[in-house]
CSV table of C-alpha atoms in Angstrom, one decimal:
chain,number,residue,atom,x,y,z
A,978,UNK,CA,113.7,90.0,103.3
A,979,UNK,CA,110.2,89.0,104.7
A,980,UNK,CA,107.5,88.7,102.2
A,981,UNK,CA,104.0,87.5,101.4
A,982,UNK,CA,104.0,84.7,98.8
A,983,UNK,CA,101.5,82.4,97.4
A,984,UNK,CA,103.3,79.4,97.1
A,985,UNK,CA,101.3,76.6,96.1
A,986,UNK,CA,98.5,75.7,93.8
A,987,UNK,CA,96.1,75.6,96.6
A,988,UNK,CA,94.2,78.2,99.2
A,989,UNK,CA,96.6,80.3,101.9
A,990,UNK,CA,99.5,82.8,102.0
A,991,UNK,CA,102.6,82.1,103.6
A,992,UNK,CA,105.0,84.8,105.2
A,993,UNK,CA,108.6,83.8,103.6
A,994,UNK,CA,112.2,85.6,103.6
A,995,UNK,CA,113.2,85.5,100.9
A,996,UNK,CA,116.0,87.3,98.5
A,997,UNK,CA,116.2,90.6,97.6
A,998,UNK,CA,115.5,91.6,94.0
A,999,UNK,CA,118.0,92.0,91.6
A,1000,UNK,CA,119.7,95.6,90.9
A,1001,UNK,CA,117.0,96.9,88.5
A,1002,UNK,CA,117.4,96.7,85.0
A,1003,UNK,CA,117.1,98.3,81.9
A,1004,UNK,CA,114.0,100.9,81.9
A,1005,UNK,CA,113.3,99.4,86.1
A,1006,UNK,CA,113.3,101.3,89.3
A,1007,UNK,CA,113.7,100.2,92.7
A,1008,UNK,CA,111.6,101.0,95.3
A,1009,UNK,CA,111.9,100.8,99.4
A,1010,UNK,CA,108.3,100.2,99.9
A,1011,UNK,CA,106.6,102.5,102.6
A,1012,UNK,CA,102.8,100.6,102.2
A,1013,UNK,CA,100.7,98.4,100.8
A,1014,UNK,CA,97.2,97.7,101.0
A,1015,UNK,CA,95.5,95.0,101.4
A,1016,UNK,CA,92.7,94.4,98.2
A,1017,UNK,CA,90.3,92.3,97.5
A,1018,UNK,CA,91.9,90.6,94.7
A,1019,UNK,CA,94.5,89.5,97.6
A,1020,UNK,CA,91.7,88.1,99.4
A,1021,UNK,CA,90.5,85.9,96.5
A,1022,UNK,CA,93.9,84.8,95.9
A,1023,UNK,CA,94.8,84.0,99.2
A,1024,UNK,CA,91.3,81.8,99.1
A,1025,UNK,CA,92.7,80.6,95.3
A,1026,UNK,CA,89.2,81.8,93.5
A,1027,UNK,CA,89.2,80.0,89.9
A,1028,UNK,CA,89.7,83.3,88.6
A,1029,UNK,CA,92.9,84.0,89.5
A,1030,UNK,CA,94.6,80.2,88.9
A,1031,UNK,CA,95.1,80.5,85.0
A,1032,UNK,CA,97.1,83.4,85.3
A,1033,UNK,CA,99.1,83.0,88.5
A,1034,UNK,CA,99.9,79.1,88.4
A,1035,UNK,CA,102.9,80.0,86.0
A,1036,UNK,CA,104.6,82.3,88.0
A,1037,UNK,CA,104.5,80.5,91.5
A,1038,UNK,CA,105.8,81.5,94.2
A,1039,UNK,CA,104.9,85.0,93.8
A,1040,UNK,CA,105.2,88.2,96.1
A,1041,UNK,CA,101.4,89.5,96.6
A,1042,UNK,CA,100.9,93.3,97.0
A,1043,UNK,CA,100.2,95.6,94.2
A,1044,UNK,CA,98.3,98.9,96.2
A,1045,UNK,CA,101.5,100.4,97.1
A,1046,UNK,CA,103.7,103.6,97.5
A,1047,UNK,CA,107.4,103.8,98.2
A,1048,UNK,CA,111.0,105.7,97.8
A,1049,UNK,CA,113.4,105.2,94.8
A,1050,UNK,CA,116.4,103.6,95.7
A,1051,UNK,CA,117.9,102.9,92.6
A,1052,UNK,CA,117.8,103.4,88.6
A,1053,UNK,CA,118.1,100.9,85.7
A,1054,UNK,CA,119.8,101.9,82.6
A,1055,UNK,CA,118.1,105.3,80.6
A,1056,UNK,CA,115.6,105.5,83.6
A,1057,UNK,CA,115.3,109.7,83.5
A,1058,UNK,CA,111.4,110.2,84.3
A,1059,UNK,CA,111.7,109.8,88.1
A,1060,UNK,CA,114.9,110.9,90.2
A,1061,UNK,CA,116.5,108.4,93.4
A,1062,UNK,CA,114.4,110.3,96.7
A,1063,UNK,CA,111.3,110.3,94.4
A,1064,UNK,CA,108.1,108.8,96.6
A,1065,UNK,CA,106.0,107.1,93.5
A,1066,UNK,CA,103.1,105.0,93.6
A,1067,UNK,CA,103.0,101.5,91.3
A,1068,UNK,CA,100.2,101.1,88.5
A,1069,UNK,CA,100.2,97.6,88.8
A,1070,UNK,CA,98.9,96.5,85.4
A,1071,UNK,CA,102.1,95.8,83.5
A,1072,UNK,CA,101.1,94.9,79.9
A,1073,UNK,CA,103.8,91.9,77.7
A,1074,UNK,CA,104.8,94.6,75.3
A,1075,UNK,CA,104.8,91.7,72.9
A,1076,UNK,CA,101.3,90.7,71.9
A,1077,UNK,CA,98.7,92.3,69.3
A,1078,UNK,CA,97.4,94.5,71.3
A,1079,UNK,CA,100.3,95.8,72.8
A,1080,UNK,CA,102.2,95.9,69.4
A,1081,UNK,CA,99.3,98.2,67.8
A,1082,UNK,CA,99.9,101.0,70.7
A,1083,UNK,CA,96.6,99.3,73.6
A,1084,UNK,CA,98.8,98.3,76.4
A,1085,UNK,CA,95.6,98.7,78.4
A,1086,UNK,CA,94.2,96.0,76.0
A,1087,UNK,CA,97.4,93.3,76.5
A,1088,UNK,CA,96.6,89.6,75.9
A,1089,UNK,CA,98.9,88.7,77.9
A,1090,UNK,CA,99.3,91.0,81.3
A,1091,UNK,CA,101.9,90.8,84.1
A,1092,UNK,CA,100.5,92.7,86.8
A,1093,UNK,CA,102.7,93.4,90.1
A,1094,UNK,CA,101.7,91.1,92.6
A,1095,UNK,CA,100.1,87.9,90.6
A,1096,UNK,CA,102.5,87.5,87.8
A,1097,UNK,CA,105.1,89.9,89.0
A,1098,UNK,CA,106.7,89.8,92.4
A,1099,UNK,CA,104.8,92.8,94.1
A,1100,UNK,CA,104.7,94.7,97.3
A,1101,UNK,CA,104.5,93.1,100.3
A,1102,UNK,CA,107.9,93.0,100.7
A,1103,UNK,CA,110.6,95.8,101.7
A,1104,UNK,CA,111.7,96.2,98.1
A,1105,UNK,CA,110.2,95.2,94.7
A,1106,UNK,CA,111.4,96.1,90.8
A,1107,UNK,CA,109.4,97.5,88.8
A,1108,UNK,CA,109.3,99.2,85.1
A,1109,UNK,CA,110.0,103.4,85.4
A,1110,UNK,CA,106.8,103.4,82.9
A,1111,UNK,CA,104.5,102.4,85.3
A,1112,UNK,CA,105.5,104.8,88.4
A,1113,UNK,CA,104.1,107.9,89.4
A,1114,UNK,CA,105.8,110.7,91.6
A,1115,UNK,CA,103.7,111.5,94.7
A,1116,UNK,CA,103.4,114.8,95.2
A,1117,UNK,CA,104.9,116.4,98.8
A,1118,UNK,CA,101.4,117.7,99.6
A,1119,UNK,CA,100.2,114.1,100.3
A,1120,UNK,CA,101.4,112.0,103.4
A,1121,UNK,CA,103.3,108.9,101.8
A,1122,UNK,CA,101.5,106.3,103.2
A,1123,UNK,CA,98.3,107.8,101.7
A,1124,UNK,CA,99.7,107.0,98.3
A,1125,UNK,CA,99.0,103.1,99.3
A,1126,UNK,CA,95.0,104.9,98.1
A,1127,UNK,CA,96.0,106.1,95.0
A,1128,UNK,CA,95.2,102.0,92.9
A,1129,UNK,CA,92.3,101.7,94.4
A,1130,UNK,CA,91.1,104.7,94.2
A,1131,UNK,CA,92.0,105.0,90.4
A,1132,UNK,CA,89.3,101.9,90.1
A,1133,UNK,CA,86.7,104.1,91.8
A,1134,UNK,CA,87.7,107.3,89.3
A,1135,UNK,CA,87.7,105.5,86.6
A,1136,UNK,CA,84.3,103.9,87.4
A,1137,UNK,CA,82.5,107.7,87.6
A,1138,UNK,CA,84.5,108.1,84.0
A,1139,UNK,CA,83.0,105.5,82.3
A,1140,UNK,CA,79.4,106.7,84.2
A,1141,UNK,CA,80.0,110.0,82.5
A,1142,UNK,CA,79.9,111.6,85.9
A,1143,UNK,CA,79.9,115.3,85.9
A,1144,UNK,CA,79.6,118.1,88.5
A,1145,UNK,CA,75.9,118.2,90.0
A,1146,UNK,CA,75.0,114.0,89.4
A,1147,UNK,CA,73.2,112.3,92.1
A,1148,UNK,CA,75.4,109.2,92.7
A,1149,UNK,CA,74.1,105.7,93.8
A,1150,UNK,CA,76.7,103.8,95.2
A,1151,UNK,CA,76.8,99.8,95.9
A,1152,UNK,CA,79.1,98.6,98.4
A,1153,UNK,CA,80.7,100.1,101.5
A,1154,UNK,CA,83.9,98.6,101.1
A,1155,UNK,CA,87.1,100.6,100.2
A,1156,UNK,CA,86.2,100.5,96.4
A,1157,UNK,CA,82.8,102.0,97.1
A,1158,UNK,CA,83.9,104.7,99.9
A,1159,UNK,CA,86.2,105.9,97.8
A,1160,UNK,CA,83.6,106.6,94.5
A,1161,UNK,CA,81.9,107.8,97.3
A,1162,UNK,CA,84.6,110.7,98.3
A,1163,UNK,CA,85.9,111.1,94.9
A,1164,UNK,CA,82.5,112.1,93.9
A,1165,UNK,CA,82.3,115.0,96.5
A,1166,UNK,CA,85.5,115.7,95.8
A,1167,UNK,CA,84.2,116.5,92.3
A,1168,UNK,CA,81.2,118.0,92.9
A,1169,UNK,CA,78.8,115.5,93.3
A,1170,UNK,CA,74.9,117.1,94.1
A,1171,UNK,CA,74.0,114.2,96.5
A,1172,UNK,CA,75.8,110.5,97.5
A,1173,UNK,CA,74.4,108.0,98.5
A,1174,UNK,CA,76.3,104.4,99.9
A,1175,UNK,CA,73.8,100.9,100.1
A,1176,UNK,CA,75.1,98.1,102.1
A,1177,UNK,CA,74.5,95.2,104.0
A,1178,UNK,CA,75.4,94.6,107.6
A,1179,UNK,CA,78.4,96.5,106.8
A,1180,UNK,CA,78.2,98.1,110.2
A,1181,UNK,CA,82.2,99.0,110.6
A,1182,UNK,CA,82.2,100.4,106.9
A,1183,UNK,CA,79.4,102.5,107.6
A,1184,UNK,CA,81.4,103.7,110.2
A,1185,UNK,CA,84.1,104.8,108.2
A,1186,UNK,CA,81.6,106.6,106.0
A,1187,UNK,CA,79.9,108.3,108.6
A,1188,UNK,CA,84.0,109.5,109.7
A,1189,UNK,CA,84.1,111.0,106.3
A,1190,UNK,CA,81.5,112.9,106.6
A,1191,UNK,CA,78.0,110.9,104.2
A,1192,UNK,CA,75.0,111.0,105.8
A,1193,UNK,CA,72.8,109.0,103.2
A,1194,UNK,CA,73.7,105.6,103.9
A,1195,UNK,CA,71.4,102.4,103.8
A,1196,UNK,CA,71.8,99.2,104.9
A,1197,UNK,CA,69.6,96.5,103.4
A,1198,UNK,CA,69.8,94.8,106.7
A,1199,UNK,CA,67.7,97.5,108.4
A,1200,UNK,CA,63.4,96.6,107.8
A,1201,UNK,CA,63.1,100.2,106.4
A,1202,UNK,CA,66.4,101.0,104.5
A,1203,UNK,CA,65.1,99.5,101.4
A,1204,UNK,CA,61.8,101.9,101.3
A,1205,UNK,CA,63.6,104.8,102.9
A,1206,UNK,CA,66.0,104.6,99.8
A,1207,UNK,CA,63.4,104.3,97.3
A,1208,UNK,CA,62.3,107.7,98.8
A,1209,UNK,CA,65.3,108.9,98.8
A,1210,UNK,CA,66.0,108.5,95.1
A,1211,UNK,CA,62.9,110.3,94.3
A,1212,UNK,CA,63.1,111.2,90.6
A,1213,UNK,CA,66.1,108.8,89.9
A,1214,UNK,CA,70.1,109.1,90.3
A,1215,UNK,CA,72.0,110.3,87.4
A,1216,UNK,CA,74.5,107.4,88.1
A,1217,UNK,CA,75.1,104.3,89.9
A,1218,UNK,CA,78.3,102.4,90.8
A,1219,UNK,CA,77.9,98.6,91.8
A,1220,UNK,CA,81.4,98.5,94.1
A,1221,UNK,CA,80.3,95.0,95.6
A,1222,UNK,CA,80.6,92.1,93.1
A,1223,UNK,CA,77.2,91.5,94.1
A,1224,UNK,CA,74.9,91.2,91.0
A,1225,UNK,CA,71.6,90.9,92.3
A,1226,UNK,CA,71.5,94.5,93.1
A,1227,UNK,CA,71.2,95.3,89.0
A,1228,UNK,CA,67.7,94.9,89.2
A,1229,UNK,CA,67.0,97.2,92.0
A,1230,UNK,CA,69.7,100.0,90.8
A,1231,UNK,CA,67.8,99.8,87.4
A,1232,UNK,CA,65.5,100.6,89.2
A,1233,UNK,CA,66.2,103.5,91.2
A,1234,UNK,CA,68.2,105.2,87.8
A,1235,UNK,CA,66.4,108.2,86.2
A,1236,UNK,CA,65.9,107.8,82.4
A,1237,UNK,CA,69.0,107.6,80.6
A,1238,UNK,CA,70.6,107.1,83.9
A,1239,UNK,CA,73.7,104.8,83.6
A,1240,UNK,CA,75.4,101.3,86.0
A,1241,UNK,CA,79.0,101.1,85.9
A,1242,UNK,CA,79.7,97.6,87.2
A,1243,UNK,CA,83.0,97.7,88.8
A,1244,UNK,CA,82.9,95.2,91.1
A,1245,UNK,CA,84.6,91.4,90.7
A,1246,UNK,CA,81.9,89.3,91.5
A,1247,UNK,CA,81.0,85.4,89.9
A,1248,UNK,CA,77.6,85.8,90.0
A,1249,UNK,CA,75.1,86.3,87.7
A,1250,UNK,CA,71.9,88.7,87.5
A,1251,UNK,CA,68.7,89.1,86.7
A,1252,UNK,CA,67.7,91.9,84.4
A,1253,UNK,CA,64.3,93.8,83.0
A,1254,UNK,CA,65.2,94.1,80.0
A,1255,UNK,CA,62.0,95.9,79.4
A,1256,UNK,CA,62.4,98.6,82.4
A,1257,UNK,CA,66.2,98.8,80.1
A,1258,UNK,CA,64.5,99.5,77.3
A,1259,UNK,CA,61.8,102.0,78.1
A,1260,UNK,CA,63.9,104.4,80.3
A,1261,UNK,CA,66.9,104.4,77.8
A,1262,UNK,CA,69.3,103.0,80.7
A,1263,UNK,CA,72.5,101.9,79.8
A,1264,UNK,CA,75.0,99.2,81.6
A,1265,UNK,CA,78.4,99.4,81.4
A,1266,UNK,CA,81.7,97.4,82.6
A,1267,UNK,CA,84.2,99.1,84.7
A,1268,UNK,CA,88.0,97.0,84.4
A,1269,UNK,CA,92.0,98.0,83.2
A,1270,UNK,CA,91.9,101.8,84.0
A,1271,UNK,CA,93.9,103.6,81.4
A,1272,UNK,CA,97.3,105.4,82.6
A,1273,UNK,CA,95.4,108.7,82.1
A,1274,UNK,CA,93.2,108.1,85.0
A,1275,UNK,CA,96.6,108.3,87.4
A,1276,UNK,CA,97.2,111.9,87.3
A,1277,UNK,CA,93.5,112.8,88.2
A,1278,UNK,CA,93.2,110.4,91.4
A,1279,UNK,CA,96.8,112.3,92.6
A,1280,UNK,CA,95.5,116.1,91.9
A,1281,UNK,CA,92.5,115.2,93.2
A,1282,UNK,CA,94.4,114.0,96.6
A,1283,UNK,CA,96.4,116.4,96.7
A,1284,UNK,CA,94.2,119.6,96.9
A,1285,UNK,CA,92.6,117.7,100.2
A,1286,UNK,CA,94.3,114.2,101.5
A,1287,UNK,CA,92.3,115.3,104.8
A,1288,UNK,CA,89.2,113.9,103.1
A,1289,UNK,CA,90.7,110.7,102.2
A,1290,UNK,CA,92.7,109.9,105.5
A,1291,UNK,CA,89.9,108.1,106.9
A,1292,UNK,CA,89.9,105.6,104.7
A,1293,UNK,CA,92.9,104.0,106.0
A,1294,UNK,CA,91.5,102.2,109.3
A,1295,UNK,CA,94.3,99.9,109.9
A,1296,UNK,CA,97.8,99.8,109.9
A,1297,UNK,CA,99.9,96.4,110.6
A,1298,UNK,CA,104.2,95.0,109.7
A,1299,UNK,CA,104.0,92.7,107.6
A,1300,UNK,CA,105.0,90.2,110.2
A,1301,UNK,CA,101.4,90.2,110.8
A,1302,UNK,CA,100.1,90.1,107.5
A,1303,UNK,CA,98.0,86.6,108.1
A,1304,UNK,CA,96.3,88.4,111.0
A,1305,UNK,CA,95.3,91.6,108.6
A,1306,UNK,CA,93.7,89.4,106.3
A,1307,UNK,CA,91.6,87.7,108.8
A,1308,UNK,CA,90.5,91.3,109.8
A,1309,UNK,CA,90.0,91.9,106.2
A,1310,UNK,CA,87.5,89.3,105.6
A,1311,UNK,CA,85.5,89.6,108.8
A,1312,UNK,CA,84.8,92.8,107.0
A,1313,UNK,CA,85.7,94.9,110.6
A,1314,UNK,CA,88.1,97.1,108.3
A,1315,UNK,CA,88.2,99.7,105.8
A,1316,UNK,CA,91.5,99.8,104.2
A,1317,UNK,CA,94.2,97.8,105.7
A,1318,UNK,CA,98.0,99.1,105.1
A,1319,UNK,CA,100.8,96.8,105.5
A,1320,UNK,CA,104.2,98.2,106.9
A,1321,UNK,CA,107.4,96.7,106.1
A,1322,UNK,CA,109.3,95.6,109.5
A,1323,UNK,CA,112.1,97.5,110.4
């Protein structure tokens, strides 16, 4: 079967046939994958970021993909939680089972993680393996290749969790990108007061935001976006998300919080920030990191998409075979894309 490998210890992806995986074993499923989106972790492997090396050297040549929804084709031994038919999406983040953490009952805490797609052969591929544990049923109500949303979205829920969104907050969100649109959607969807989406030069992603339906975006790149947002904050958010990577904007979100407002950093960015740690101090803010989203987080995302997938369909601007894969992720990083889906050939 054609998949998506990083090979070598060294920047690039290749497109590879390769063999198809092993009947599943004990406590596996296999899964006919439907789609697969592309993510930015797949872009910063694919340019071999120093983050990524330590963990994926060992298990060259790996199958990338981890974003992904698909059809059970087959059981392992004492698999009874899903059925063969079942459409499932993958929680990539497959803990050892074997270290400390995983021992004293914190597989979100594992020492030593195998996630689908950098340790684990993932998804872009027509068939991948993976433990019945970490599979969700997709409810009918929700077009299957809108369950390729359901990861990344999980990252944006779980970023308004650890905000301590509730009904009525004004939201700040940082970054247009997929992460950031959907905060932004999943905070209507839960009953946001007001959103607001900052940018910069992210002309196509605006796009797709204006498609779903936000009105208050600003991009940086504009002479008055900067002021006009000041005004547009008024009084403070409740809560901002930084969805970028981008830490220089901690200083102006700080900024634009109301007291006791909180930043939930969920982007994967390498750089650092500066940071009044006065302006901290004096309106009670608080700062707080967004990463491993706990299992519970799962079921909310698909409820959540399942009352209305019509508000979410937008979000999927692209949709290539894999054959093409190489040409997505150009796309991808030229940042003319919102989320990119992967289709197995044939």
């Amino acid at each position: 079967m054609l998949a998506l490998q990083k090979t070598r210890d060294d920047q690039g992806l290749e497109l590879r046939e390769v063999a198809e995986p092993p009947p599943p074993g004990p406590g596996e499923v296999r899964i006919e994958v439907a789609a697969t989106g592309i993510c930015g972790t797949d872009l910063g492997i694919q340019k071999w970021a120093a983050g990524y090396r330590a963990m994926m050297a060992r298990a060259l040549p790996v199958t990338l993909g981890h974003e992904t929804v698909g059809r059970v084709t087959a059981l392992g031994q004492g698999v009874t939680s899903v059925a063969i038919g079942d459409v499932v999406v993958v929680n990539p983040a497959v803990a050892c089972g074997e270290c400390a953490r995983c021992k004293a009952g914190d597989p979100v805490g594992c020492l030593d993680r195998r996630p689908v797609g950098m340790v684990m052969d993932g998804a872009f591929a027509r068939l991948l393996n993976v433990p019945d544990t970490y599979v969700y049923r997709l409810p009918p109500t929700i077009p299957v290749e809108l369950g390729a949303l359901v990861e990344p979205l999980s990252v944006g829920a779980y970023a308004l969790d650890v905000a301590g969104f509730k009904p009525g907050d004004r939201v700040l969100v940082y970054g247009p990108g997929p992460i950031g649109q959907g905060v932004a959607v999943l905070a209507r969807e839960m009953g946001a007061a007001e959103v607001a989406v900052v940018g910069l030069s992210d002309s196509a992603r605006f796009a797709t935001l204006r498609t779903l339906g936000f009105d208050h975006l600003f991009d940086l790149s504009e002479p008055d976006a900067a002021e006009r947002l000041i005004v547009f904050a008024g009084e403070g958010f409740d809560i901002a998300i930084e969805a970028a990577g981008v830490a220089s904007v901690i200083g102006q979100a700080l900024t634009l919080l109301r007291p006791l407002g909180v930043l939930a950093m969920a982007g994967m960015g390498e750089a650092t920030g500066a940071l009044d740690v006065g302006l901290l101090v004096r309106k009670r803010l608080q700062i707080r990191g967004v990463s491993r989203i706990p299992p519970r987080i799962w079921p909310v995302v698909i409820d959540l998409m399942a009352k209305r997938p019509e508000a979410f369909a937008p979000l999927v601007t692209h949709r290539m075979p894999l054959s093409r894969a190489i040409e997505a992720f150009d796309l991808c990083r030229a940042g003319e894309t919102s989320k990119v889906l992967l289709i197995p050939d044939g």
